[in-house]
PDB file of N, CA and C in Angstrom:
ATOM      1  N   VAL A   1       1.978  10.540  -0.716  1.00 85.00           N
ATOM      2  CA  VAL A   1       2.143   9.772   0.500  1.00 85.00           C
ATOM      3  C   VAL A   1       0.899   9.950   1.364  1.00 85.00           C
ATOM      4  N   LEU A   2       0.368   8.854   1.838  1.00 87.00           N
ATOM      5  CA  LEU A   2      -0.773   8.855   2.745  1.00 87.00           C
ATOM      6  C   LEU A   2      -0.290   8.306   4.085  1.00 87.00           C
ATOM      7  N   PHE A   3      -0.620   8.989   5.154  1.00 91.00           N
ATOM      8  CA  PHE A   3      -0.178   8.549   6.472  1.00 91.00           C
ATOM      9  C   PHE A   3      -1.273   7.752   7.168  1.00 91.00           C
ATOM     10  N   VAL A   4      -0.859   6.700   7.866  1.00 90.00           N
ATOM     11  CA  VAL A   4      -1.749   5.906   8.695  1.00 90.00           C
ATOM     12  C   VAL A   4      -1.597   6.475  10.103  1.00 90.00           C
ATOM     13  N   THR A   5      -2.689   6.988  10.653  1.00 89.00           N
ATOM     14  CA  THR A   5      -2.600   7.636  11.953  1.00 89.00           C
ATOM     15  C   THR A   5      -3.562   7.015  12.952  1.00 89.00           C
ATOM     16  N   ASP A   6      -3.249   7.193  14.209  1.00 87.00           N
ATOM     17  CA  ASP A   6      -4.137   6.806  15.292  1.00 87.00           C
ATOM     18  C   ASP A   6      -5.190   7.908  15.403  1.00 87.00           C
ATOM     19  N   ILE A   7      -6.461   7.559  15.273  1.00 89.00           N
ATOM     20  CA  ILE A   7      -7.506   8.588  15.246  1.00 89.00           C
ATOM     21  C   ILE A   7      -7.699   9.258  16.606  1.00 89.00           C
ATOM     22  N   THR A   8      -7.233   8.627  17.660  1.00 92.00           N
ATOM     23  CA  THR A   8      -7.404   9.252  18.977  1.00 92.00           C
ATOM     24  C   THR A   8      -6.243  10.177  19.337  1.00 92.00           C
ATOM     25  N   THR A   9      -5.020   9.824  18.929  1.00 93.00           N
ATOM     26  CA  THR A   9      -3.845  10.627  19.307  1.00 93.00           C
ATOM     27  C   THR A   9      -3.255  11.421  18.153  1.00 93.00           C
ATOM     28  N   GLY A  10      -3.548  10.989  16.916  1.00 91.00           N
ATOM     29  CA  GLY A  10      -2.934  11.633  15.752  1.00 91.00           C
ATOM     30  C   GLY A  10      -1.534  11.135  15.451  1.00 91.00           C
ATOM     31  N   ASP A  11      -1.040  10.176  16.251  1.00 91.00           N
ATOM     32  CA  ASP A  11       0.298   9.634  16.024  1.00 91.00           C
ATOM     33  C   ASP A  11       0.376   8.931  14.671  1.00 91.00           C
ATOM     34  N   ILE A  12       1.491   9.096  13.985  1.00 92.00           N
ATOM     35  CA  ILE A  12       1.710   8.407  12.708  1.00 92.00           C
ATOM     36  C   ILE A  12       2.138   6.978  13.010  1.00 92.00           C
ATOM     37  N   LEU A  13       1.395   6.020  12.467  1.00 91.00           N
ATOM     38  CA  LEU A  13       1.647   4.599  12.677  1.00 91.00           C
ATOM     39  C   LEU A  13       2.341   3.961  11.487  1.00 91.00           C
ATOM     40  N   GLY A  14       2.191   4.572  10.317  1.00 93.00           N
ATOM     41  CA  GLY A  14       2.774   4.032   9.101  1.00 93.00           C
ATOM     42  C   GLY A  14       2.467   4.955   7.941  1.00 93.00           C
ATOM     43  N   ARG A  15       2.816   4.492   6.744  1.00 95.00           N
ATOM     44  CA  ARG A  15       2.532   5.288   5.548  1.00 95.00           C
ATOM     45  C   ARG A  15       2.322   4.377   4.350  1.00 95.00           C
ATOM     46  N   VAL A  16       1.595   4.905   3.387  1.00 95.00           N
ATOM     47  CA  VAL A  16       1.381   4.233   2.105  1.00 95.00           C
ATOM     48  C   VAL A  16       1.717   5.271   1.035  1.00 95.00           C
ATOM     49  N   ALA A  17       2.468   4.855   0.033  1.00 95.00           N
ATOM     50  CA  ALA A  17       2.854   5.798  -1.016  1.00 95.00           C
ATOM     51  C   ALA A  17       2.546   5.214  -2.390  1.00 95.00           C
ATOM     52  N   LEU A  18       2.009   6.060  -3.242  1.00 96.00           N
ATOM     53  CA  LEU A  18       1.867   5.754  -4.668  1.00 96.00           C
ATOM     54  C   LEU A  18       2.922   6.602  -5.357  1.00 96.00           C
ATOM     55  N   SER A  19       3.902   5.958  -5.960  1.00 95.00           N
ATOM     56  CA  SER A  19       5.020   6.691  -6.545  1.00 95.00           C
ATOM     57  C   SER A  19       5.202   6.339  -8.010  1.00 95.00           C
ATOM     58  N   GLU A  20       6.084   7.097  -8.641  1.00 94.00           N
ATOM     59  CA  GLU A  20       6.412   6.898 -10.063  1.00 94.00           C
ATOM     60  C   GLU A  20       5.143   6.753 -10.904  1.00 94.00           C
ATOM     61  N   ILE A  21       4.199   7.633 -10.669  1.00 95.00           N
ATOM     62  CA  ILE A  21       2.941   7.593 -11.422  1.00 95.00           C
ATOM     63  C   ILE A  21       3.230   7.918 -12.878  1.00 95.00           C
ATOM     64  N   THR A  22       2.799   7.026 -13.746  1.00 93.00           N
ATOM     65  CA  THR A  22       2.997   7.183 -15.182  1.00 93.00           C
ATOM     66  C   THR A  22       1.649   7.443 -15.825  1.00 93.00           C
ATOM     67  N   ARG A  23       1.563   8.513 -16.547  1.00 95.00           N
ATOM     68  CA  ARG A  23       0.321   8.866 -17.245  1.00 95.00           C
ATOM     69  C   ARG A  23       0.397   8.410 -18.691  1.00 95.00           C
ATOM     70  N   GLY A  24      -0.576   8.792 -19.476  1.00 91.00           N
ATOM     71  CA  GLY A  24      -0.632   8.354 -20.869  1.00 91.00           C
ATOM     72  C   GLY A  24      -1.351   7.021 -20.949  1.00 91.00           C
ATOM     73  N   VAL A  25      -0.892   6.177 -21.817  1.00 91.00           N
ATOM     74  CA  VAL A  25      -1.540   4.889 -22.043  1.00 91.00           C
ATOM     75  C   VAL A  25      -1.388   3.954 -20.840  1.00 91.00           C
ATOM     76  N   PHE A  26      -0.247   3.999 -20.170  1.00 92.00           N
ATOM     77  CA  PHE A  26       0.060   3.036 -19.102  1.00 92.00           C
ATOM     78  C   PHE A  26      -0.753   3.282 -17.826  1.00 92.00           C
ATOM     79  N   GLN A  27      -0.899   4.505 -17.374  1.00 95.00           N
ATOM     80  CA  GLN A  27      -1.672   4.846 -16.164  1.00 95.00           C
ATOM     81  C   GLN A  27      -1.322   3.916 -14.992  1.00 95.00           C
ATOM     82  N   ASN A  28      -0.070   3.968 -14.559  1.00 96.00           N
ATOM     83  CA  ASN A  28       0.484   3.032 -13.588  1.00 96.00           C
ATOM     84  C   ASN A  28       1.085   3.766 -12.397  1.00 96.00           C
ATOM     85  N   ALA A  29       1.146   3.095 -11.256  1.00 97.00           N
ATOM     86  CA  ALA A  29       1.877   3.602 -10.097  1.00 97.00           C
ATOM     87  C   ALA A  29       2.471   2.417  -9.335  1.00 97.00           C
ATOM     88  N   TYR A  30       3.505   2.710  -8.567  1.00 96.00           N
ATOM     89  CA  TYR A  30       4.097   1.723  -7.673  1.00 96.00           C
ATOM     90  C   TYR A  30       3.596   1.993  -6.262  1.00 96.00           C
ATOM     91  N   LEU A  31       3.306   0.931  -5.554  1.00 96.00           N
ATOM     92  CA  LEU A  31       2.800   1.015  -4.192  1.00 96.00           C
ATOM     93  C   LEU A  31       3.895   0.621  -3.220  1.00 96.00           C
ATOM     94  N   GLY A  32       4.096   1.448  -2.225  1.00 94.00           N
ATOM     95  CA  GLY A  32       5.020   1.123  -1.144  1.00 94.00           C
ATOM     96  C   GLY A  32       4.333   1.401   0.174  1.00 94.00           C
ATOM     97  N   TYR A  33       4.686   0.660   1.210  1.00 94.00           N
ATOM     98  CA  TYR A  33       4.052   0.897   2.497  1.00 94.00           C
ATOM     99  C   TYR A  33       4.971   0.476   3.625  1.00 94.00           C
ATOM    100  N   TRP A  34       4.707   1.072   4.792  1.00 92.00           N
ATOM    101  CA  TRP A  34       5.488   0.817   5.992  1.00 92.00           C
ATOM    102  C   TRP A  34       4.570   0.954   7.199  1.00 92.00           C
ATOM    103  N   MET A  35       4.778   0.092   8.179  1.00 90.00           N
ATOM    104  CA  MET A  35       3.998   0.154   9.417  1.00 90.00           C
ATOM    105  C   MET A  35       4.947  -0.134  10.568  1.00 90.00           C
ATOM    106  N   ASP A  36       4.750   0.540  11.681  1.00 85.00           N
ATOM    107  CA  ASP A  36       5.509   0.267  12.896  1.00 85.00           C
ATOM    108  C   ASP A  36       5.384  -1.231  13.200  1.00 85.00           C
ATOM    109  N   HIS A  37       6.505  -1.924  13.339  1.00 83.00           N
ATOM    110  CA  HIS A  37       6.492  -3.382  13.513  1.00 83.00           C
ATOM    111  C   HIS A  37       5.703  -3.833  14.740  1.00 83.00           C
ATOM    112  N   ARG A  38       5.521  -2.964  15.711  1.00 84.00           N
ATOM    113  CA  ARG A  38       4.762  -3.330  16.910  1.00 84.00           C
ATOM    114  C   ARG A  38       3.257  -3.381  16.647  1.00 84.00           C
ATOM    115  N   LEU A  39       2.837  -2.923  15.466  1.00 83.00           N
ATOM    116  CA  LEU A  39       1.411  -2.839  15.163  1.00 83.00           C
ATOM    117  C   LEU A  39       0.968  -3.805  14.067  1.00 83.00           C
ATOM    118  N   THR A  40       1.828  -4.730  13.704  1.00 79.00           N
ATOM    119  CA  THR A  40       1.482  -5.657  12.634  1.00 79.00           C
ATOM    120  C   THR A  40       0.415  -6.641  13.092  1.00 79.00           C
ATOM    121  N   SER A  41      -0.196  -7.309  12.131  1.00 82.00           N
ATOM    122  CA  SER A  41      -1.207  -8.353  12.352  1.00 82.00           C
ATOM    123  C   SER A  41      -2.492  -7.818  12.977  1.00 82.00           C
ATOM    124  N   ARG A  42      -2.795  -6.552  12.732  1.00 84.00           N
ATOM    125  CA  ARG A  42      -4.042  -5.964  13.234  1.00 84.00           C
ATOM    126  C   ARG A  42      -4.962  -5.519  12.103  1.00 84.00           C
ATOM    127  N   GLY A  43      -4.517  -5.692  10.860  1.00 85.00           N
ATOM    128  CA  GLY A  43      -5.334  -5.299   9.720  1.00 85.00           C
ATOM    129  C   GLY A  43      -5.235  -3.828   9.354  1.00 85.00           C
ATOM    130  N   LEU A  44      -4.411  -3.077  10.086  1.00 89.00           N
ATOM    131  CA  LEU A  44      -4.304  -1.640   9.813  1.00 89.00           C
ATOM    132  C   LEU A  44      -3.711  -1.359   8.435  1.00 89.00           C
ATOM    133  N   MET A  45      -2.650  -2.064   8.082  1.00 91.00           N
ATOM    134  CA  MET A  45      -2.020  -1.809   6.790  1.00 91.00           C
ATOM    135  C   MET A  45      -2.888  -2.317   5.652  1.00 91.00           C
ATOM    136  N   THR A  46      -3.579  -3.417   5.844  1.00 92.00           N
ATOM    137  CA  THR A  46      -4.494  -3.899   4.811  1.00 92.00           C
ATOM    138  C   THR A  46      -5.561  -2.844   4.529  1.00 92.00           C
ATOM    139  N   GLU A  47      -6.105  -2.251   5.571  1.00 92.00           N
ATOM    140  CA  GLU A  47      -7.107  -1.196   5.409  1.00 92.00           C
ATOM    141  C   GLU A  47      -6.509   0.015   4.691  1.00 92.00           C
ATOM    142  N   ALA A  48      -5.283   0.374   5.049  1.00 93.00           N
ATOM    143  CA  ALA A  48      -4.634   1.525   4.416  1.00 93.00           C
ATOM    144  C   ALA A  48      -4.334   1.261   2.942  1.00 93.00           C
ATOM    145  N   VAL A  49      -3.861   0.056   2.631  1.00 95.00           N
ATOM    146  CA  VAL A  49      -3.578  -0.296   1.233  1.00 95.00           C
ATOM    147  C   VAL A  49      -4.881  -0.317   0.431  1.00 95.00           C
ATOM    148  N   ASP A  50      -5.942  -0.865   1.001  1.00 95.00           N
ATOM    149  CA  ASP A  50      -7.240  -0.856   0.311  1.00 95.00           C
ATOM    150  C   ASP A  50      -7.662   0.577  -0.030  1.00 95.00           C
ATOM    151  N   GLY A  51      -7.480   1.491   0.909  1.00 94.00           N
ATOM    152  CA  GLY A  51      -7.832   2.885   0.670  1.00 94.00           C
ATOM    153  C   GLY A  51      -6.977   3.533  -0.399  1.00 94.00           C
ATOM    154  N   ALA A  52      -5.688   3.255  -0.375  1.00 95.00           N
ATOM    155  CA  ALA A  52      -4.776   3.827  -1.373  1.00 95.00           C
ATOM    156  C   ALA A  52      -5.091   3.290  -2.769  1.00 95.00           C
ATOM    157  N   VAL A  53      -5.400   1.999  -2.856  1.00 96.00           N
ATOM    158  CA  VAL A  53      -5.731   1.400  -4.153  1.00 96.00           C
ATOM    159  C   VAL A  53      -7.053   1.963  -4.678  1.00 96.00           C
ATOM    160  N   ALA A  54      -8.023   2.136  -3.811  1.00 96.00           N
ATOM    161  CA  ALA A  54      -9.294   2.746  -4.226  1.00 96.00           C
ATOM    162  C   ALA A  54      -9.064   4.168  -4.738  1.00 96.00           C
ATOM    163  N   PHE A  55      -8.196   4.908  -4.076  1.00 95.00           N
ATOM    164  CA  PHE A  55      -7.850   6.262  -4.509  1.00 95.00           C
ATOM    165  C   PHE A  55      -7.152   6.228  -5.866  1.00 95.00           C
ATOM    166  N   ALA A  56      -6.245   5.249  -6.059  1.00 96.00           N
ATOM    167  CA  ALA A  56      -5.506   5.129  -7.319  1.00 96.00           C
ATOM    168  C   ALA A  56      -6.436   4.822  -8.493  1.00 96.00           C
ATOM    169  N   PHE A  57      -7.345   3.870  -8.286  1.00 96.00           N
ATOM    170  CA  PHE A  57      -8.241   3.467  -9.376  1.00 96.00           C
ATOM    171  C   PHE A  57      -9.426   4.407  -9.535  1.00 96.00           C
ATOM    172  N   GLY A  58      -9.761   5.146  -8.490  1.00 97.00           N
ATOM    173  CA  GLY A  58     -10.873   6.097  -8.548  1.00 97.00           C
ATOM    174  C   GLY A  58     -10.410   7.469  -9.001  1.00 97.00           C
ATOM    175  N   PRO A  59     -10.208   8.400  -8.052  1.00 96.00           N
ATOM    176  CA  PRO A  59      -9.866   9.776  -8.406  1.00 96.00           C
ATOM    177  C   PRO A  59      -8.617   9.941  -9.270  1.00 96.00           C
ATOM    178  N   LEU A  60      -7.592   9.093  -9.074  1.00 95.00           N
ATOM    179  CA  LEU A  60      -6.384   9.232  -9.897  1.00 95.00           C
ATOM    180  C   LEU A  60      -6.547   8.653 -11.297  1.00 95.00           C
ATOM    181  N   GLY A  61      -7.516   7.773 -11.488  1.00 96.00           N
ATOM    182  CA  GLY A  61      -7.782   7.217 -12.815  1.00 96.00           C
ATOM    183  C   GLY A  61      -6.716   6.267 -13.332  1.00 96.00           C
ATOM    184  N   LEU A  62      -6.011   5.591 -12.423  1.00 97.00           N
ATOM    185  CA  LEU A  62      -4.966   4.659 -12.857  1.00 97.00           C
ATOM    186  C   LEU A  62      -5.576   3.329 -13.300  1.00 97.00           C
ATOM    187  N   HIS A  63      -4.814   2.607 -14.123  1.00 95.00           N
ATOM    188  CA  HIS A  63      -5.246   1.290 -14.607  1.00 95.00           C
ATOM    189  C   HIS A  63      -4.510   0.155 -13.903  1.00 95.00           C
ATOM    190  N   ARG A  64      -3.358   0.486 -13.307  1.00 96.00           N
ATOM    191  CA  ARG A  64      -2.502  -0.557 -12.730  1.00 96.00           C
ATOM    192  C   ARG A  64      -1.762   0.009 -11.527  1.00 96.00           C
ATOM    193  N   VAL A  65      -1.664  -0.799 -10.471  1.00 97.00           N
ATOM    194  CA  VAL A  65      -0.857  -0.473  -9.299  1.00 97.00           C
ATOM    195  C   VAL A  65       0.020  -1.690  -9.025  1.00 97.00           C
ATOM    196  N   GLN A  66       1.320  -1.450  -8.935  1.00 96.00           N
ATOM    197  CA  GLN A  66       2.268  -2.537  -8.717  1.00 96.00           C
ATOM    198  C   GLN A  66       2.917  -2.413  -7.344  1.00 96.00           C
ATOM    199  N   ALA A  67       3.070  -3.536  -6.665  1.00 93.00           N
ATOM    200  CA  ALA A  67       3.775  -3.572  -5.381  1.00 93.00           C
ATOM    201  C   ALA A  67       4.978  -4.496  -5.537  1.00 93.00           C
ATOM    202  N   ALA A  68       6.155  -3.975  -5.304  1.00 83.00           N
ATOM    203  CA  ALA A  68       7.373  -4.776  -5.364  1.00 83.00           C
ATOM    204  C   ALA A  68       7.750  -5.150  -3.936  1.00 83.00           C
ATOM    205  N   ILE A  69       7.699  -6.431  -3.627  1.00 88.00           N
ATOM    206  CA  ILE A  69       7.920  -6.903  -2.263  1.00 88.00           C
ATOM    207  C   ILE A  69       8.967  -8.013  -2.270  1.00 88.00           C
ATOM    208  N   ILE A  70       9.828  -7.982  -1.277  1.00 88.00           N
ATOM    209  CA  ILE A  70      10.812  -9.046  -1.114  1.00 88.00           C
ATOM    210  C   ILE A  70      10.075 -10.344  -0.795  1.00 88.00           C
ATOM    211  N   ALA A  71      10.410 -11.402  -1.490  1.00 85.00           N
ATOM    212  CA  ALA A  71       9.692 -12.675  -1.371  1.00 85.00           C
ATOM    213  C   ALA A  71       9.659 -13.224   0.058  1.00 85.00           C
ATOM    214  N   GLU A  72      10.653 -12.911   0.866  1.00 91.00           N
ATOM    215  CA  GLU A  72      10.704 -13.423   2.238  1.00 91.00           C
ATOM    216  C   GLU A  72       9.882 -12.584   3.218  1.00 91.00           C
ATOM    217  N   ASN A  73       9.295 -11.493   2.766  1.00 89.00           N
ATOM    218  CA  ASN A  73       8.537 -10.607   3.651  1.00 89.00           C
ATOM    219  C   ASN A  73       7.079 -11.076   3.730  1.00 89.00           C
ATOM    220  N   ALA A  74       6.860 -12.111   4.516  1.00 89.00           N
ATOM    221  CA  ALA A  74       5.534 -12.736   4.612  1.00 89.00           C
ATOM    222  C   ALA A  74       4.438 -11.761   5.047  1.00 89.00           C
ATOM    223  N   PRO A  75       4.658 -10.889   6.039  1.00 88.00           N
ATOM    224  CA  PRO A  75       3.583  -9.962   6.418  1.00 88.00           C
ATOM    225  C   PRO A  75       3.160  -9.038   5.269  1.00 88.00           C
ATOM    226  N   SER A  76       4.129  -8.527   4.502  1.00 90.00           N
ATOM    227  CA  SER A  76       3.785  -7.659   3.370  1.00 90.00           C
ATOM    228  C   SER A  76       3.064  -8.433   2.278  1.00 90.00           C
ATOM    229  N   LEU A  77       3.470  -9.655   2.061  1.00 92.00           N
ATOM    230  CA  LEU A  77       2.788 -10.480   1.063  1.00 92.00           C
ATOM    231  C   LEU A  77       1.336 -10.734   1.465  1.00 92.00           C
ATOM    232  N   ARG A  78       1.088 -10.954   2.747  1.00 92.00           N
ATOM    233  CA  ARG A  78      -0.288 -11.154   3.221  1.00 92.00           C
ATOM    234  C   ARG A  78      -1.139  -9.905   2.981  1.00 92.00           C
ATOM    235  N   VAL A  79      -0.550  -8.742   3.204  1.00 93.00           N
ATOM    236  CA  VAL A  79      -1.289  -7.487   3.000  1.00 93.00           C
ATOM    237  C   VAL A  79      -1.773  -7.382   1.563  1.00 93.00           C
ATOM    238  N   ILE A  80      -0.883  -7.579   0.607  1.00 93.00           N
ATOM    239  CA  ILE A  80      -1.313  -7.402  -0.791  1.00 93.00           C
ATOM    240  C   ILE A  80      -2.206  -8.539  -1.270  1.00 93.00           C
ATOM    241  N   GLN A  81      -2.013  -9.734  -0.728  1.00 93.00           N
ATOM    242  CA  GLN A  81      -2.931 -10.822  -1.079  1.00 93.00           C
ATOM    243  C   GLN A  81      -4.341 -10.497  -0.615  1.00 93.00           C
ATOM    244  N   LYS A  82      -4.478  -9.979   0.615  1.00 93.00           N
ATOM    245  CA  LYS A  82      -5.794  -9.601   1.129  1.00 93.00           C
ATOM    246  C   LYS A  82      -6.391  -8.452   0.337  1.00 93.00           C
ATOM    247  N   ALA A  83      -5.527  -7.623  -0.228  1.00 92.00           N
ATOM    248  CA  ALA A  83      -6.006  -6.474  -1.023  1.00 92.00           C
ATOM    249  C   ALA A  83      -6.342  -6.874  -2.457  1.00 92.00           C
ATOM    250  N   GLY A  84      -6.159  -8.156  -2.810  1.00 92.00           N
ATOM    251  CA  GLY A  84      -6.554  -8.640  -4.129  1.00 92.00           C
ATOM    252  C   GLY A  84      -5.477  -8.569  -5.202  1.00 92.00           C
ATOM    253  N   PHE A  85      -4.236  -8.288  -4.822  1.00 93.00           N
ATOM    254  CA  PHE A  85      -3.163  -8.272  -5.822  1.00 93.00           C
ATOM    255  C   PHE A  85      -2.872  -9.686  -6.275  1.00 93.00           C
ATOM    256  N   ARG A  86      -2.322  -9.800  -7.462  1.00 88.00           N
ATOM    257  CA  ARG A  86      -1.893 -11.116  -7.949  1.00 88.00           C
ATOM    258  C   ARG A  86      -0.420 -11.051  -8.311  1.00 88.00           C
ATOM    259  N   GLU A  87       0.247 -12.189  -8.199  1.00 84.00           N
ATOM    260  CA  GLU A  87       1.675 -12.251  -8.491  1.00 84.00           C
ATOM    261  C   GLU A  87       1.902 -12.356  -9.984  1.00 84.00           C
ATOM    262  N   GLU A  88       2.869 -11.602 -10.461  1.00 81.00           N
ATOM    263  CA  GLU A  88       3.252 -11.681 -11.881  1.00 81.00           C
ATOM    264  C   GLU A  88       4.714 -11.988 -11.992  1.00 81.00           C
TER     265      GLU A  88
END
């Protein structure tokens, strides 16, 4: 779990998690994230997801990161679209 914090106060604003990491041939993880609803549309979660994905593909050595999102959750869909995810 990676926390999104305010750099001036240290307050937790949200979180990003890479879970169910599978090693071996698959090298996969699931991505989940949450942000205080009062802070949406500021690019904070997009930046946090970009960082988590870079960590997953870099130091963790994963080949795939999956995000399961409810189709009606437009803000979450925008985040992963900006992060370069594709729908499968």
